[in-house]
Each structure stands twice: as structure tokens, then as C-alpha cells.
Coordinates of C-alpha atoms in Angstrom, one line a residue:
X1 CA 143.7 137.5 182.2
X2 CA 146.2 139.9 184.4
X3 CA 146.8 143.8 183.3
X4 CA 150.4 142.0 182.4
X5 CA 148.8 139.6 179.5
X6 CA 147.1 142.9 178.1
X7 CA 150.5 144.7 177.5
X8 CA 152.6 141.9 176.2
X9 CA 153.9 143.4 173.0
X10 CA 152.1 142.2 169.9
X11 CA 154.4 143.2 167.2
X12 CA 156.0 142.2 164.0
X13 CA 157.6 139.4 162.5
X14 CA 160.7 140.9 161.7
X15 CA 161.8 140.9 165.7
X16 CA 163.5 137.3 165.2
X17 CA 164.0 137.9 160.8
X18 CA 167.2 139.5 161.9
X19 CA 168.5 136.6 163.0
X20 CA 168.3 134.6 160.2
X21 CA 168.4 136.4 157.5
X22 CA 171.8 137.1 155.3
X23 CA 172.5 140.7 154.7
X24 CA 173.7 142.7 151.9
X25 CA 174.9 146.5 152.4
X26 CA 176.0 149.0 149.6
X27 CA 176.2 151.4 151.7
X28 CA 174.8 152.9 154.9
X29 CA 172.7 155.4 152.8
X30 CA 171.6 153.0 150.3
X31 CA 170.3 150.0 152.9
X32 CA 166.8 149.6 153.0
X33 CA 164.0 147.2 154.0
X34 CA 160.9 146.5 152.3
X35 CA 158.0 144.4 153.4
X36 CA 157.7 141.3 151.4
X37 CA 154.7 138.9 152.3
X38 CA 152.0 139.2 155.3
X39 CA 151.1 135.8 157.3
X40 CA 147.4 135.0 158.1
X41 CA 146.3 132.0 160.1
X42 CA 143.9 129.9 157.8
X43 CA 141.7 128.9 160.2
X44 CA 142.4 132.6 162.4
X45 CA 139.0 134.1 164.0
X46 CA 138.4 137.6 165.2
X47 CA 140.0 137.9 168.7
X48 CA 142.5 135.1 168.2
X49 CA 145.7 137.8 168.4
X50 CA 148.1 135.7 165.5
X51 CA 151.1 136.9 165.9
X52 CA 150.9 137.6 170.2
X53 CA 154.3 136.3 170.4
X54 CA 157.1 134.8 167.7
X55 CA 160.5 133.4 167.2
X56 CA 162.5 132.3 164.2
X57 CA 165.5 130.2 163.4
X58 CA 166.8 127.8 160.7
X59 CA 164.8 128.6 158.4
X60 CA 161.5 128.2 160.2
X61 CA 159.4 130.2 162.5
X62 CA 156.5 129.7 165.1
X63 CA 153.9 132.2 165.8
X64 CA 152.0 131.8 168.8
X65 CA 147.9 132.5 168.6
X66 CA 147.0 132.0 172.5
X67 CA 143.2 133.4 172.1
X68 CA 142.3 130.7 169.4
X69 CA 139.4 128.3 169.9
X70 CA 140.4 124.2 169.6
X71 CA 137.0 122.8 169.4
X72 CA 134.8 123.8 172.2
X73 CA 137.7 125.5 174.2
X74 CA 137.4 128.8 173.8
X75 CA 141.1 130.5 174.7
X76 CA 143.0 127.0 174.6
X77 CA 145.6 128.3 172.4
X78 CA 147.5 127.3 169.3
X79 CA 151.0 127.9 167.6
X80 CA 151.7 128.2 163.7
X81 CA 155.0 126.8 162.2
X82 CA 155.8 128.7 158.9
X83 CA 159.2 127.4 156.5
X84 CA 160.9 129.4 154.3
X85 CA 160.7 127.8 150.4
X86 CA 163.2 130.3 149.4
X87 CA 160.9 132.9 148.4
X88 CA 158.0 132.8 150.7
X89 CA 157.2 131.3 153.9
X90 CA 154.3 128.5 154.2
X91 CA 152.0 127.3 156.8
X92 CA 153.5 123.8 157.3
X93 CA 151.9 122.7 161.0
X94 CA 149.7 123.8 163.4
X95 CA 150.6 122.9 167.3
X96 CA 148.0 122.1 169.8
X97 CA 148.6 120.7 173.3
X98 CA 147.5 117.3 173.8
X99 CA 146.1 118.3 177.0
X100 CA 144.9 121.8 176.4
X101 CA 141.7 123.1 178.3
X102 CA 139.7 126.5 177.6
X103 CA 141.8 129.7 178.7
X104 CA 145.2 128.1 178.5
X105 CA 146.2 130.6 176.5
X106 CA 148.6 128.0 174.8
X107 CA 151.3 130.0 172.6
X108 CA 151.5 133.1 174.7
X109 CA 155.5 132.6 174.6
X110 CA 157.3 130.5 171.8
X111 CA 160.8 130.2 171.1
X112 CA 162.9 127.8 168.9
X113 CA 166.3 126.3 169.2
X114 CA 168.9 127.4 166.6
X115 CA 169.0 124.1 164.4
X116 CA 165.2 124.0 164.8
X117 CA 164.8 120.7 166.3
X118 CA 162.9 121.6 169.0
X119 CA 159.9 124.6 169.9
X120 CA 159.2 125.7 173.3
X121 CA 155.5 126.9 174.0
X122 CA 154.5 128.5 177.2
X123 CA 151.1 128.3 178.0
X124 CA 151.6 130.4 181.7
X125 CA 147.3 129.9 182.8
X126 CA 147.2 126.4 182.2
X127 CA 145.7 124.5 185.0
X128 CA 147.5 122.1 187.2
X129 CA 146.2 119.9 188.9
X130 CA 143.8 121.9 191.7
X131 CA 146.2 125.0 191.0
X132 CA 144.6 127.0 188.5
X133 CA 146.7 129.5 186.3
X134 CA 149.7 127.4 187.5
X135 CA 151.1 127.1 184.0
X136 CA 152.8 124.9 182.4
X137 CA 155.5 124.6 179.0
X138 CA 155.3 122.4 176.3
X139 CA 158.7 121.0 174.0
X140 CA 157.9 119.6 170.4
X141 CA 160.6 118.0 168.8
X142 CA 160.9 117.7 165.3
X143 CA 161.1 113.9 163.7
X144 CA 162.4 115.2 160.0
X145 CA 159.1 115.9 159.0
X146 CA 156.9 117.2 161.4
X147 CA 157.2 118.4 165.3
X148 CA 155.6 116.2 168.1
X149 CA 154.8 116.9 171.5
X150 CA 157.7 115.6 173.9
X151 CA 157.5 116.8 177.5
X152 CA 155.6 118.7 179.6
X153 CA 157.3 121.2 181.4
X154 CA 156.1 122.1 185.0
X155 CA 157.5 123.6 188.2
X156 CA 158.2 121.2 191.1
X157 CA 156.8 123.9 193.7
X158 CA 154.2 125.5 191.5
X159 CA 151.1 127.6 193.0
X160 CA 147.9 128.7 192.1
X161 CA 148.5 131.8 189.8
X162 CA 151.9 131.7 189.3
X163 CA 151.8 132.0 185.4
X164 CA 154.8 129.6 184.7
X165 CA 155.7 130.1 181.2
X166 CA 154.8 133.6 180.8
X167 CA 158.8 134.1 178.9
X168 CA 160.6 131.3 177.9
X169 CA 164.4 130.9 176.1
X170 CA 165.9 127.9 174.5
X171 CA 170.3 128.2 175.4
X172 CA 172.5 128.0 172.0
X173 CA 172.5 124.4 172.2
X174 CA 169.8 123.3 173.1
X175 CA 170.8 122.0 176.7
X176 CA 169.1 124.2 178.7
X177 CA 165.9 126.1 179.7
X178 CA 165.0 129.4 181.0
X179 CA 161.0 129.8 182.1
X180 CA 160.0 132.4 183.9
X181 CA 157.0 132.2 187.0
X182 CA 156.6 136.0 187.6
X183 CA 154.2 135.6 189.6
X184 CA 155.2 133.4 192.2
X185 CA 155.2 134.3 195.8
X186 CA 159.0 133.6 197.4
X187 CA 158.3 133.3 201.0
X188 CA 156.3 136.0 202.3
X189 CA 156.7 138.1 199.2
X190 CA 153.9 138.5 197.3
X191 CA 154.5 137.8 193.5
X192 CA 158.0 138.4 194.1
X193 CA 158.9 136.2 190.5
X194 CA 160.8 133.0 190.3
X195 CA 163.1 131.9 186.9
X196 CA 163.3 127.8 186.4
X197 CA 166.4 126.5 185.0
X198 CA 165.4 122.8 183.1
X199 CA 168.6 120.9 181.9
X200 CA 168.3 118.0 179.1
X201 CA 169.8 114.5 180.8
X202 CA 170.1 113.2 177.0
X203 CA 166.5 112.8 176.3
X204 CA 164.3 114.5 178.6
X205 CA 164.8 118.1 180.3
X206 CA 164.5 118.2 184.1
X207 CA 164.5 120.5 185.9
X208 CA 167.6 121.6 187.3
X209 CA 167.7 124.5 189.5
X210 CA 165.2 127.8 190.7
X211 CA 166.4 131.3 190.6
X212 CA 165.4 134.0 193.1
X213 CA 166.6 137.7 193.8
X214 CA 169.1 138.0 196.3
X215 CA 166.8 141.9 196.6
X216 CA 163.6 140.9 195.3
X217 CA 160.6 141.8 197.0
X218 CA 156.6 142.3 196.4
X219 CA 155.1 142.7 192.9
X220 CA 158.8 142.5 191.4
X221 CA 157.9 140.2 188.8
X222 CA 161.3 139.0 188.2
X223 CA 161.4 136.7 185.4
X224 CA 158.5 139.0 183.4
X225 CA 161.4 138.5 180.2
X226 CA 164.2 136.5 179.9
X227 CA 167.1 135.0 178.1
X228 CA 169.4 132.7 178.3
X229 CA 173.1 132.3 176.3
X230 CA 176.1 129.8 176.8
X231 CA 176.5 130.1 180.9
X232 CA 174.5 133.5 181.5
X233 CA 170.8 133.9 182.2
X234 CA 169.3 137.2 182.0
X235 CA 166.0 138.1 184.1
X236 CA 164.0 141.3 184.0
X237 CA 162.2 142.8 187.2
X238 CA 160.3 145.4 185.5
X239 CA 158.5 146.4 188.5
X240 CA 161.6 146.5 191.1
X241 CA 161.9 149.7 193.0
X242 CA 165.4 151.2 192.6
X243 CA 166.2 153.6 195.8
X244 CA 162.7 155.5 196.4
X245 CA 162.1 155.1 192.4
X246 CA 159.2 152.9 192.1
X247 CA 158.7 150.3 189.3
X248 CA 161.9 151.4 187.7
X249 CA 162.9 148.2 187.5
X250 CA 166.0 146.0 186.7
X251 CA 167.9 143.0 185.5
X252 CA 169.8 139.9 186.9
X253 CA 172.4 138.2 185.1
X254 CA 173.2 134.7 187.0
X255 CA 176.1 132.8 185.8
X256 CA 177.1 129.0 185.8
X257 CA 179.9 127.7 188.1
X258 CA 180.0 124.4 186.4
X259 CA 177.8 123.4 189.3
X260 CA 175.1 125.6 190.2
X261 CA 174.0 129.3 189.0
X262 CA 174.3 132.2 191.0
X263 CA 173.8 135.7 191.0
X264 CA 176.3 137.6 189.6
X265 CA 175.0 141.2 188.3
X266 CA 172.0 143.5 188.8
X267 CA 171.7 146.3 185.6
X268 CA 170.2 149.2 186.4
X269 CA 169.7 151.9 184.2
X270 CA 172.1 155.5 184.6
X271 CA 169.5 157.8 184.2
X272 CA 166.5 155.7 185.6
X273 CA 163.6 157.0 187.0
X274 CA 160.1 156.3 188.7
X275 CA 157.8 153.8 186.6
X276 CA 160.6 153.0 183.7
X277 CA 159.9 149.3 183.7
X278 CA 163.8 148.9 182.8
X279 CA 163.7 145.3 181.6
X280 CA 160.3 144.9 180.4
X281 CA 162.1 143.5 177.3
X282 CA 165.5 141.5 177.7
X283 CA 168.0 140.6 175.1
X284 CA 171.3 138.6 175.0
X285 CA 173.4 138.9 171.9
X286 CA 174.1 135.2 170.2
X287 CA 178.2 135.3 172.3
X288 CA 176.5 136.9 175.5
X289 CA 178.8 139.8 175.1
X290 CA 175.9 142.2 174.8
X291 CA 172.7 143.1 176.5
X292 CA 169.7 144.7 175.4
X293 CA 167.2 146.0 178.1
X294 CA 164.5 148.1 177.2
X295 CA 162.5 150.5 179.7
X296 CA 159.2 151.2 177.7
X297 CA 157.4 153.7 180.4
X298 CA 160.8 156.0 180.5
X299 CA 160.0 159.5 179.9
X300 CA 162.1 161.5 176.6
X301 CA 162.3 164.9 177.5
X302 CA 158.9 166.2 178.0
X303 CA 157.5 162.5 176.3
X304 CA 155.8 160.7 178.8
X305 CA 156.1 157.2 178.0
X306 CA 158.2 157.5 174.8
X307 CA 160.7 154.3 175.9
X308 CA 164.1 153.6 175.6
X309 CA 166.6 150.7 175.2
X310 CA 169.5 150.6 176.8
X311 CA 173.1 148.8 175.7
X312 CA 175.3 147.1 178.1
X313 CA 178.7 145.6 177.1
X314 CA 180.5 142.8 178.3
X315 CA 184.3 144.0 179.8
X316 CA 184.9 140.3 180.3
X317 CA 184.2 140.4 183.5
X318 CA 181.0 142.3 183.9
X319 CA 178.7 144.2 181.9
X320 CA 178.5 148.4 181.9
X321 CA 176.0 150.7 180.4
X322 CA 177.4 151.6 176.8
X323 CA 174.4 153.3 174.9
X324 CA 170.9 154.7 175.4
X325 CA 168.5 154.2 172.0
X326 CA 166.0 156.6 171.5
X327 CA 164.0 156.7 168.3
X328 CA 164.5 160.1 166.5
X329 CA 160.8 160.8 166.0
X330 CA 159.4 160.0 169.4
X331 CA 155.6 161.1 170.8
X332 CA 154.2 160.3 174.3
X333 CA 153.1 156.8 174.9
X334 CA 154.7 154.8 172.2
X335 CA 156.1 152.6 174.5
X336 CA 159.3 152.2 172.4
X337 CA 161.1 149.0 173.3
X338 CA 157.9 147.3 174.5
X339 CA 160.0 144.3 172.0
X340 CA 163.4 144.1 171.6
X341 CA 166.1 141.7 169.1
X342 CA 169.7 141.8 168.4
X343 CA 170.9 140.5 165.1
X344 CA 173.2 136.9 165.2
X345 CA 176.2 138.9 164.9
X346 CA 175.3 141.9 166.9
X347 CA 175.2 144.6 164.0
X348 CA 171.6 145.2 163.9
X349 CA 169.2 145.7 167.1
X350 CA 165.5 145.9 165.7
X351 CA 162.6 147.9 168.2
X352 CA 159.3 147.9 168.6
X353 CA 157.2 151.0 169.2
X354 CA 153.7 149.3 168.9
X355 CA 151.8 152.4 170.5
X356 CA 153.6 155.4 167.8
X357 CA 151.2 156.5 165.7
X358 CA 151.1 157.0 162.1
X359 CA 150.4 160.0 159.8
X360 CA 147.5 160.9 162.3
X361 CA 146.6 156.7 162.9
X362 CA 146.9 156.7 166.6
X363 CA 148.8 153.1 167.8
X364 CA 149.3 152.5 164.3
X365 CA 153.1 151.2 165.7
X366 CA 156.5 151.3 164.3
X367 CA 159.6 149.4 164.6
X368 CA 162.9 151.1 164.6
X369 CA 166.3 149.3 162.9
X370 CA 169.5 150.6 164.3
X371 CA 172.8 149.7 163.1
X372 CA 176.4 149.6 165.0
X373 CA 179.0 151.6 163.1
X374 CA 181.7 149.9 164.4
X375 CA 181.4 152.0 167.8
X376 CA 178.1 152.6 168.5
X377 CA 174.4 151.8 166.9
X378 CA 172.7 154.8 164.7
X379 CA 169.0 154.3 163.7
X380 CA 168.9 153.5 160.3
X381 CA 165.6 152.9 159.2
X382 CA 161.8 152.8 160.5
X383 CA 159.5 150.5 159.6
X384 CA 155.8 150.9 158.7
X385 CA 153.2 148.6 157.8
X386 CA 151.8 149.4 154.3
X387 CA 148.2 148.1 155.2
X388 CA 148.3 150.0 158.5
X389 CA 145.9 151.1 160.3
X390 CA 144.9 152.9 164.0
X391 CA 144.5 150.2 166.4
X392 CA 146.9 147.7 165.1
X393 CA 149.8 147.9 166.7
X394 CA 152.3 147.0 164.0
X395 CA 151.3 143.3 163.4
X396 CA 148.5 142.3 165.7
X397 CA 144.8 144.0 166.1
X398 CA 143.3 143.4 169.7
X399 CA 140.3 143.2 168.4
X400 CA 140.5 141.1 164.9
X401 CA 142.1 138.3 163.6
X402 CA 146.1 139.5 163.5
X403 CA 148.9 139.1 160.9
X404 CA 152.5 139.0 160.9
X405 CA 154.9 141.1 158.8
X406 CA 157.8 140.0 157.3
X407 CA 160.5 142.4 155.4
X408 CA 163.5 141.8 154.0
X409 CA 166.7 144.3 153.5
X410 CA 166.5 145.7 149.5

């Protein structure tokens, strides 16, 4: 698999928890989180990664497990529903493609409309046809009782190695889809990135139209993250060169005329510099008014690597820079922001720092809360796995089985 697939983040659970979870505050002094159950796949194997990528909403969530075996194919991929009973969350269905092969890696992105009704799995090194690692996305609908596979999602002008389905977002309502080919060639560019909008006709989702930088250029990976809300999509370049800064990177908010979808912003970071990977990570908040970007390879000071995440507010016309987020006890190489989630109502922004260690457990891996004050967002709290360990990376062990964490404000 690419260098790319090695650094996807493999965090928590809690990165999507904020969004569905009713909070309760005494105080800002007094608010804390505690972690209340671990998730294990019942059938997980060492080297599976449970937990590689996650999403929640209404009351369930999916966990994606793209290194499992399905019979004889090793790699094919699988994805774990979990529902909430009201005080802990149980296995309820396992997805598998109907037409998964070895190495799909099936479940690398998930993500979940917000009444639930439908899952979207990427599995970006499917096969298609002769095109290998083409990739390909897979909707499952829910019937009232359990989710079925629906459609297949591919690109019209798919290549060899183009890794559609490596990020995927599900709109507000369910109308529309964002899935990201970062490694598609656009004309003579070499793995420029390409974005695919699919739009749902009443039953099925076709797709609808292709997004390409108006800038782009060789081993920009546009569409490496995504996300799309109400008529905005937002698409990180992580590898974009910004003036003679290479790989700082950026993001591209297209809008919808009612017709088509065209450019309308780049984001670039103030203070960026060479190697950032600005928009590694991207985030819309649930009304689009605010943007989350993180930059995981920014240097802190003398920290090489420590990450940051950067703010950007809607004016009502466009979006401006508004706040940098830097964890207060930040080392070299955590790689904080490598994930990135904004609470339904904006107050809380949770981070993931998967490479931090802890008390001397090198990539041990934190997660950072910060809450908005009414004016800007203060960290609040960090988060620790109690069964930590070096290696693991908050949530998911490269080299073992994985789990997922879930914690709840106390």
C-alpha cells in the first residue's frame, strides 16, 4: 500500500462522539471526560487495524477494519456497525462487499448520514475492471433492521492507481457525495487529485460532477480529506507548494450555483511553511460557518513536527483565518491534528496527536478537547487511554488487533 495509507490517522472513537453526544457543563473548571467502554472486533486478528477509520451519528457508529481477512482474502476489508443501548454500545452487523477481492482494503474510509439510513465505505485499492487500485465506494442502506448493500460507487474516468475512495463525506441530507481520487493524474499532471461529486436522482446516486484545482499541479493530492456541508465542499491539497514552500499545502472550498460547483476559495495558512501538510485533515462545522484544517508536519517553536490546526470563519461571504490551536504540552513529532472533529454546534473541536508520547511511552497518542468561550476555543482537557501503551497510537496498534475508545463528558 502507498506511504499515504501508512499515515492515515488511526485514532480514537471519540473524533465523531462529539457529535452526538448531549453535554452537560457545571462549569469550565469542573468539565471532564472519562473513558467509558473499549470496542474489540469479535472476530479481529492481529494486523487487522479495528478502528483505521470511524464515524458516528444517530445513535450508531461504523468502524472501518480494512486489513481484515474475509475467507481466503487476505486484506479484503470489513466495517463494524456498533448501536448505542443507552448505556453501552453493541456489535449489531458486520459489512462486507459483495464483491470484495484480497487487498481491497474495504473500510479504509466510512462515514454515515445524520439520520443513519445510509453508510458510505470507501475501499480506494479495489480493482476495476483491468485497472487495478482504481477504487471504488460502497452505500448500504438501512431496511429498519439491518443495512444492505445498494450501489456501487465508481468514477466514470477512473485509472489504474487512482485510489478512488481514499476520503469520503455524506452532505447533511443525504443528497450528495463527496469522494476523493488523490491520486489521479489531470492531464499531464502526475497525481494531481480529483474530488467526485455523486448526486441521489431519488433512488440511486450518480454521479454528478468532477472537481479539479484551478492551481493544482504534480503530487498535489487534492482531495487527500474532504468534506462536504449544505452547498460547500471542502478539499485538502496537503502536498501543494505555496510560493517556494514545498508540500505546505492547502484547501479548496467549491460552492454550488444551483447548477454546477465551482471554485470559490483557496485557505492557506498565515504563518505556513515548507512541509506543513496544511489540510492533511479537513473539517466543516454542521452550518458550514466554520473550518477546521489541520497541518500536522508544522513546526512549534523549536518542535519539529508538533502540528497545528487552524480556524477559519465564515464572514458570509468568505472564510478568514480566526485561530491557530496548539496543544499546550507539545514534543517533536506528535503530528498533532493528524484527525480532526468539530462538535454539532461548533463548541467543542476534538484533536488527535497519535504520535505524543506518554509518561516516557513513545507514540502512546493523545487527543486534545478544546472548547470556544464564546470568542475563541481554549484547550480544556487531554485525553489518555488508561490501557495505554508505546506503539499504539491512541486507539489502533499497527501491529495487533486494534480497539476503539469511547468517553463520555463526567
Amino acid at each position: 500500500m502507498k506511504q499515504i495509507l501508512l499515515f492515515q490517522i488511526l485514532l480514537i472513537f471519540l473524533i465523531t462522539f462529539l457529535n452526538s453526544f448531549q453535554f452537560k457543563f457545571k462549569n469550565e473548571n469542573e468539565f471532564d471526560w472519562i473513558q467509558k467502554q473499549i470496542l474489540i472486533a469479535n472476530d479481529g486478528k492481529v494486523g487487522e487495524i479495528f478502528g483505521y477509520s470511524l464515524d458516528m451519528k444517530a445513535n450508531y457508529c461504523v468502524i472501518g477494519s480494512p486489513y481484515s481477512t474475509v475467507g481466503n482474502n487476505s486484506q479484503q476489508g470489513k466495517a463494524y456497525i456498533y448501536e448505542n443501548n443507552g448505556t453501552n454500545w453493541d456489535l449489531i452487523q458486520i459489512l462486507i462487499a459483495n464483491d470484495g477481492k484480497a487487498s481491497d482494503y474495504f473500510g479504509t474510509s466510512v462515514s454515515i448520514s445524520n439520520d443513519g439510513k445510509f453508510i458510505l465505505i470507501g475501499s480506494p485499492y479495489a480493482k476495476v475492471g483491468n485497472n487495478s487500485e482504481q477504487g471504488k465506494a460502497y452505500i448500504f442502506q438501512n431496511n429498519g433492521t439491518n443495512w444492505n448493500q445498494k450501489q456501487i460507487l465508481i468514477a466514470n474516468d477512473g485509472n489504474t492507481f487512482d485510489n478512488f475512495g481514499l476520503s469520503i463525506s455524506i452532505s447533511n441530507d443525504d443528497s450528495l457525495i463527496l469522494i476523493g481520487s488523490p491520486y489521479s493524474n489531470v492531464g499531464n499532471n502526475i497525481q494531481q487529485g480529483k474530488a467526485y461529486i455523486f448526486q441521489n436522482n431519488g433512488t440511486f446516486w450518480n454521479q454528478y460532477q468532477i472537481l479539479i484545482a484551478n492551481d493544482g499541479k504534480d503530487y498535489d493530492f487534492f482531495a487527500i480529506s474532504v468534506s462536504i456541508s449544505n452547498d460547500f465542499a471542502l478539499i485538502g491539497a496537503y502536498w501543494a507548494d505555496v510560493g517556494n514552500n514545498i508540500q505546505q499545502g492547502k484547501a479548496y472550498i467549491f460552492q454550488n450555483n444551483g447548477t454546477f460547483w465551482n471554485q470559490h476559495q483557496i485557505l492557506i495558512a498565515n504563518d505556513g511553511g515548507f512541509d506543513d501538510q496544511f489540510g492533511r485533515s479537513v473539517s466543516f462545522s454542521n452550518d458550514s460557518s466554520l473550518i477546521l484544517i489541520s497541518a500536522p508536519n508544522s513546526n512549534v517553536g523549536e518542535n519539529e513536527k508538533q502540528g497545528k490546526a487552524y480556524i477559519f470563519q465564515n464572514n458570509g461571504t468568505f472564510w478568514n483565518q480566526k485561530q491557530i490551536l496548539i496543544a499546550n504540552d507539545g514534543n517533536t513529532f506528535d503530528q498533532f491534528g493528524l484527525s480532526i472533529s468539530i462538535s454539532n454546534d461548533s463548541s467543542l473541536i476534538l484533536i488527535g496527536s497519535p504520535y505524543a508520547p506518554v509518561f516516557g511511552n513513545n507514540t502512546q497518542g493523545k487527543a486534545y478537547i478544546f472548547q470556544n468561550n464564546g470568542t475563541f476555543w481554549n484547550q480544556i482537557q487531554i485525553l489518555i487511554a488508561n490501557d495505554g501503551e508505546a506503539g499504539n497510537f491512541f486507539g489502533t496498534n499497527n501491529i495487533d488487533q486494534g480497539k476503539a475508545y469511547i468517553f463520555e463528558p463526567f
